[in-house]
Short mmCIF file of C-alpha atoms in Angstrom, two decimals:
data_model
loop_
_atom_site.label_atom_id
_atom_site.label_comp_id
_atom_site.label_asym_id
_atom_site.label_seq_id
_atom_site.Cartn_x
_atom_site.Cartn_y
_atom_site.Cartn_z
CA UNK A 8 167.24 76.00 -82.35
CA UNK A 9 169.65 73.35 -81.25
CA UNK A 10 167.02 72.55 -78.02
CA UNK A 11 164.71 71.93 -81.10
CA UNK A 12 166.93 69.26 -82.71
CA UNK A 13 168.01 67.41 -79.50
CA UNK A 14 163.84 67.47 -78.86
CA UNK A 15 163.65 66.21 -82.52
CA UNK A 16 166.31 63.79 -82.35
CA UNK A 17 165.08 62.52 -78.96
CA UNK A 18 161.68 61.54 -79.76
CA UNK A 19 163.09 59.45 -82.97
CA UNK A 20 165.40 57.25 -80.87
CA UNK A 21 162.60 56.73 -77.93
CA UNK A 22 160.40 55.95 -81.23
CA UNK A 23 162.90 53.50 -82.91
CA UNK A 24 163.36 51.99 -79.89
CA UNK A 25 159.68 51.41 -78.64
CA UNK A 26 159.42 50.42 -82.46
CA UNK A 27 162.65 47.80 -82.05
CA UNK A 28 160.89 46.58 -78.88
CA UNK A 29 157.21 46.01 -80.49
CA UNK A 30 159.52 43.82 -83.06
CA UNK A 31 160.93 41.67 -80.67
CA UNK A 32 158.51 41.26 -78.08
CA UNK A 33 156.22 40.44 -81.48
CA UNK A 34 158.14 38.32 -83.13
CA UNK A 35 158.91 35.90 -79.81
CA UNK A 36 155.16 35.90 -79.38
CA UNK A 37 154.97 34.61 -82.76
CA UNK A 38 156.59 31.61 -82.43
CA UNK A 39 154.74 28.21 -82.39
CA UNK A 40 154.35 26.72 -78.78
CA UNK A 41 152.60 23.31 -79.83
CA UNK A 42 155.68 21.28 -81.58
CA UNK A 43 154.27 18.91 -84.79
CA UNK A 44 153.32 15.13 -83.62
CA UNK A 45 155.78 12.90 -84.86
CA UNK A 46 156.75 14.76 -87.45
CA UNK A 47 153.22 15.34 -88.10
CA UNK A 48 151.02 18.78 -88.20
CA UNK A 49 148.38 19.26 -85.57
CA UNK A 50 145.12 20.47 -86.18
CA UNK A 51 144.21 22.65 -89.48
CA UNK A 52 142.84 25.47 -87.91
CA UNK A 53 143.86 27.90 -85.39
CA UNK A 54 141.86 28.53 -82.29
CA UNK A 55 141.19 31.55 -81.06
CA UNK A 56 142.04 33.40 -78.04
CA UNK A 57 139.93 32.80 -75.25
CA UNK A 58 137.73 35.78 -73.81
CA UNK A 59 138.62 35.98 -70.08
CA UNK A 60 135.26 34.81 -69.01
CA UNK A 61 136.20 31.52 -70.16
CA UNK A 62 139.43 30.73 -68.50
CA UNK A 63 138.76 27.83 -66.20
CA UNK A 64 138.33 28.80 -62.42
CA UNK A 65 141.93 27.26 -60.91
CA UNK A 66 140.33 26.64 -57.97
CA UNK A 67 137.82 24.33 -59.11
CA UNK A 68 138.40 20.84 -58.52
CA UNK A 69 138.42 19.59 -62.06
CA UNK A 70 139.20 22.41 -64.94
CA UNK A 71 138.68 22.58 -68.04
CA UNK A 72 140.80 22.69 -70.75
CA UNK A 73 143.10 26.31 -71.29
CA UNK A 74 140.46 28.34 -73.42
CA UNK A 75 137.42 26.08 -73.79
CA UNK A 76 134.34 27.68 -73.21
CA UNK A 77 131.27 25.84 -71.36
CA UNK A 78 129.20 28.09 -73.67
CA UNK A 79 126.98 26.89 -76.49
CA UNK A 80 128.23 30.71 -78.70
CA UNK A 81 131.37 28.27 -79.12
CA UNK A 82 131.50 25.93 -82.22
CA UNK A 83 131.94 22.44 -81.61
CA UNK A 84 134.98 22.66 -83.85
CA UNK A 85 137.13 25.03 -81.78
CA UNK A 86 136.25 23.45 -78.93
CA UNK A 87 137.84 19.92 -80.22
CA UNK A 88 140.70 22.09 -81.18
CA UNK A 89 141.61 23.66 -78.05
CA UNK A 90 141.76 19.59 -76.84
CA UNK A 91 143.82 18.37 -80.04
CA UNK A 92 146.71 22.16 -79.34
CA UNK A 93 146.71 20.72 -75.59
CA UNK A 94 147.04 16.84 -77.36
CA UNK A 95 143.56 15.35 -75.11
CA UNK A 96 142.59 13.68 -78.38
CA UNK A 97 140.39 11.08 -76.21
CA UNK A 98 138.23 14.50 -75.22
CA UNK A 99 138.47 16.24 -78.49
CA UNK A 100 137.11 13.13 -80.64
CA UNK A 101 133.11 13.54 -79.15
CA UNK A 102 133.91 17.44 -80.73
CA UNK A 103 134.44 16.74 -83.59
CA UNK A 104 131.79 13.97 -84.11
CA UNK A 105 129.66 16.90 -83.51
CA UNK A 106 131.07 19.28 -85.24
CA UNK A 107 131.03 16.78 -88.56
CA UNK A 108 126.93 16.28 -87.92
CA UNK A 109 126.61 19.80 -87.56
CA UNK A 110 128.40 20.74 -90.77
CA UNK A 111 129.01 17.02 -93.20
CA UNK A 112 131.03 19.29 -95.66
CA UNK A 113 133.63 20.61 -92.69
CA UNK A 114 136.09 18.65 -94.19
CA UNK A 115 138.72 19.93 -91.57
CA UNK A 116 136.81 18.34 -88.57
CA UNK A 117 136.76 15.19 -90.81
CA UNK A 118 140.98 15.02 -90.82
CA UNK A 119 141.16 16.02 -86.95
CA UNK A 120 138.64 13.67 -86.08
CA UNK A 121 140.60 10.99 -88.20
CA UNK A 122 143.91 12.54 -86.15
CA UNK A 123 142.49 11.90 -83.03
CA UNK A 124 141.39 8.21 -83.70
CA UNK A 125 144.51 7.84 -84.89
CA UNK A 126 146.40 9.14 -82.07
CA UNK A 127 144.19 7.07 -79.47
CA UNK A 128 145.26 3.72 -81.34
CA UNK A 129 141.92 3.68 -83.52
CA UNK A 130 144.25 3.34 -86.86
CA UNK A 131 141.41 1.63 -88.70
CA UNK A 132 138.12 3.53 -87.65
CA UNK A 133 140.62 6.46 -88.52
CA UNK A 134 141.29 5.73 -92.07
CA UNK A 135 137.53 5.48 -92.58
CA UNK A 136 136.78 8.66 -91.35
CA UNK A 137 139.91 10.19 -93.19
CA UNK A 138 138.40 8.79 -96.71
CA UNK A 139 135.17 9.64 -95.68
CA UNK A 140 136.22 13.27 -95.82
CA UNK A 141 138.41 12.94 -98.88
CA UNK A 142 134.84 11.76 -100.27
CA UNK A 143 133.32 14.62 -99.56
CA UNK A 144 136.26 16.96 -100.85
CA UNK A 145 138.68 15.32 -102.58
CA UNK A 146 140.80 18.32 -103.37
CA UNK A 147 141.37 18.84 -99.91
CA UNK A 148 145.23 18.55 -99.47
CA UNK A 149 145.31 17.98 -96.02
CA UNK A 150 143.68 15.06 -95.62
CA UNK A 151 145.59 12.57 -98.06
CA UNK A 152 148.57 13.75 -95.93
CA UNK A 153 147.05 12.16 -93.24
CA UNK A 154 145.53 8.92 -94.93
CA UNK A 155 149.30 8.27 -95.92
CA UNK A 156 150.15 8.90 -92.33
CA UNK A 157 147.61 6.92 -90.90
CA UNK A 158 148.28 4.23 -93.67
CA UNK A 159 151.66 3.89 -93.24
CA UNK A 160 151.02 3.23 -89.55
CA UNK A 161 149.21 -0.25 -90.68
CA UNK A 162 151.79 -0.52 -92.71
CA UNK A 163 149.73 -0.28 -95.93
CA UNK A 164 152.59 1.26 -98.27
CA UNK A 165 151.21 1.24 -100.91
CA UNK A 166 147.91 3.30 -100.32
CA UNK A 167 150.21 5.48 -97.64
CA UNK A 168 152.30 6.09 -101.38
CA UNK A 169 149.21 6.36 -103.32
CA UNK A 170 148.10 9.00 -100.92
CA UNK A 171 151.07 11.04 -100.14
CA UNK A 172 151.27 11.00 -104.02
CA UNK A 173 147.86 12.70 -104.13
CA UNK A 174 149.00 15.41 -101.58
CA UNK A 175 151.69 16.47 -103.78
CA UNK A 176 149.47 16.71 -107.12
CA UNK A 177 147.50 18.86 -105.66
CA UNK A 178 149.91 21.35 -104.38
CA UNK A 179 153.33 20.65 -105.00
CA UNK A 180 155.18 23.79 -103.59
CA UNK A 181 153.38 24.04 -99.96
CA UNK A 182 154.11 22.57 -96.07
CA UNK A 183 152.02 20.06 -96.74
CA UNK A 184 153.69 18.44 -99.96
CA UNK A 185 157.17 19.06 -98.24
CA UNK A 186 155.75 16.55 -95.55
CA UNK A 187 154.39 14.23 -98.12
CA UNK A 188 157.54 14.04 -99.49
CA UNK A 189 159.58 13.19 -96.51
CA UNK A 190 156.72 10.59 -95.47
CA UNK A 191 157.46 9.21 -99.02
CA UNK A 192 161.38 9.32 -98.44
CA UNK A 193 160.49 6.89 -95.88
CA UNK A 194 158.75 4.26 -97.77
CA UNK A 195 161.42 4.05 -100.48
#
């Protein structure tokens, strides 16, 4: 009987254990790798994980970015956001053109595209494509956080207020209104 409860007692700690280890190899995986852009967010949505097919050969002269796929299966979108995570906003900018003539209403492409003008010194072709977007959703939160970033880069206060003002009436208890607010901090 007692061989019974050291068995028992045995497979429980190897259990906890594998179970403690799952944690903490999970929870370190977890962690984000791409830090914010001047205090800013990156990109809205996440990419997923490449298939291994479309890793780039690393003996090729010139690869590819980490993950992108030379496939057409792969949206346009992604794509640009597998350039934005690795911060090539020069390369990601032609995705998301496409990506915004594909789909008008994918109001996300619409505030990375604005991100990545933005971030390749295009402030003011980036505010029109940022309010172009807002246009097409207004309720999207997202994007007035970045027309008051881009806007307070021109040093237009006033609309950067306006618009970090906006963020926060639409959601005042998320990320992005906690942003808005310290953007706002800023300007007063």
């Amino acid at each position: 009987m007692n061989r019974w409860i050291l068995l028992a007692a045995g497979s429980a700690l190897v259990f906890c254990l594998g179970f403690a280890a799952a944690l903490w190899y999970g929870g370190s995986a977890q962690k984000e790798v791409n830090p914010s852009l001047a205090g800013f967010p990156s990109a809205g949505r996440s990419a997923k994980l490449p298939d291994i097919k479309d890793l780039p050969n690393p003996f090729s002269a010139s690869s590819p970015p980490v993950g992108f796929s030379t496939t057409a299966a792969v949206d346009s979108a992604q794509q640009g956001d597998l350039l934005f995570e690795q911060r090539r906003f020069r390369e990601a900018i032609p995705f998301y053109r496409k990506a915004v003539e594909k789909n008008s209403g994918d109001v996300d492409s619409w505030n990375d595209l604005g991100l990545c003008l933005h971030y390749v010194g295009r402030n003011r072709e980036a505010l029109e494509v940022l309010k172009k977007g807002s246009s097409i959703k207004p309720r999207f939160q997202r994007i007035w956080l970045s027309i008051g970033f881009v806007s307070l880069h021109l040093n237009l206060k006033e609309d950067a207020k306006s618009a970090f003002e906006r963020a926060i009436s639409l959601n005042s208890i998320n990320d992005v209104a906690k942003e808005a607010r310290k953007f706002l901090e800023r300007i007063r």
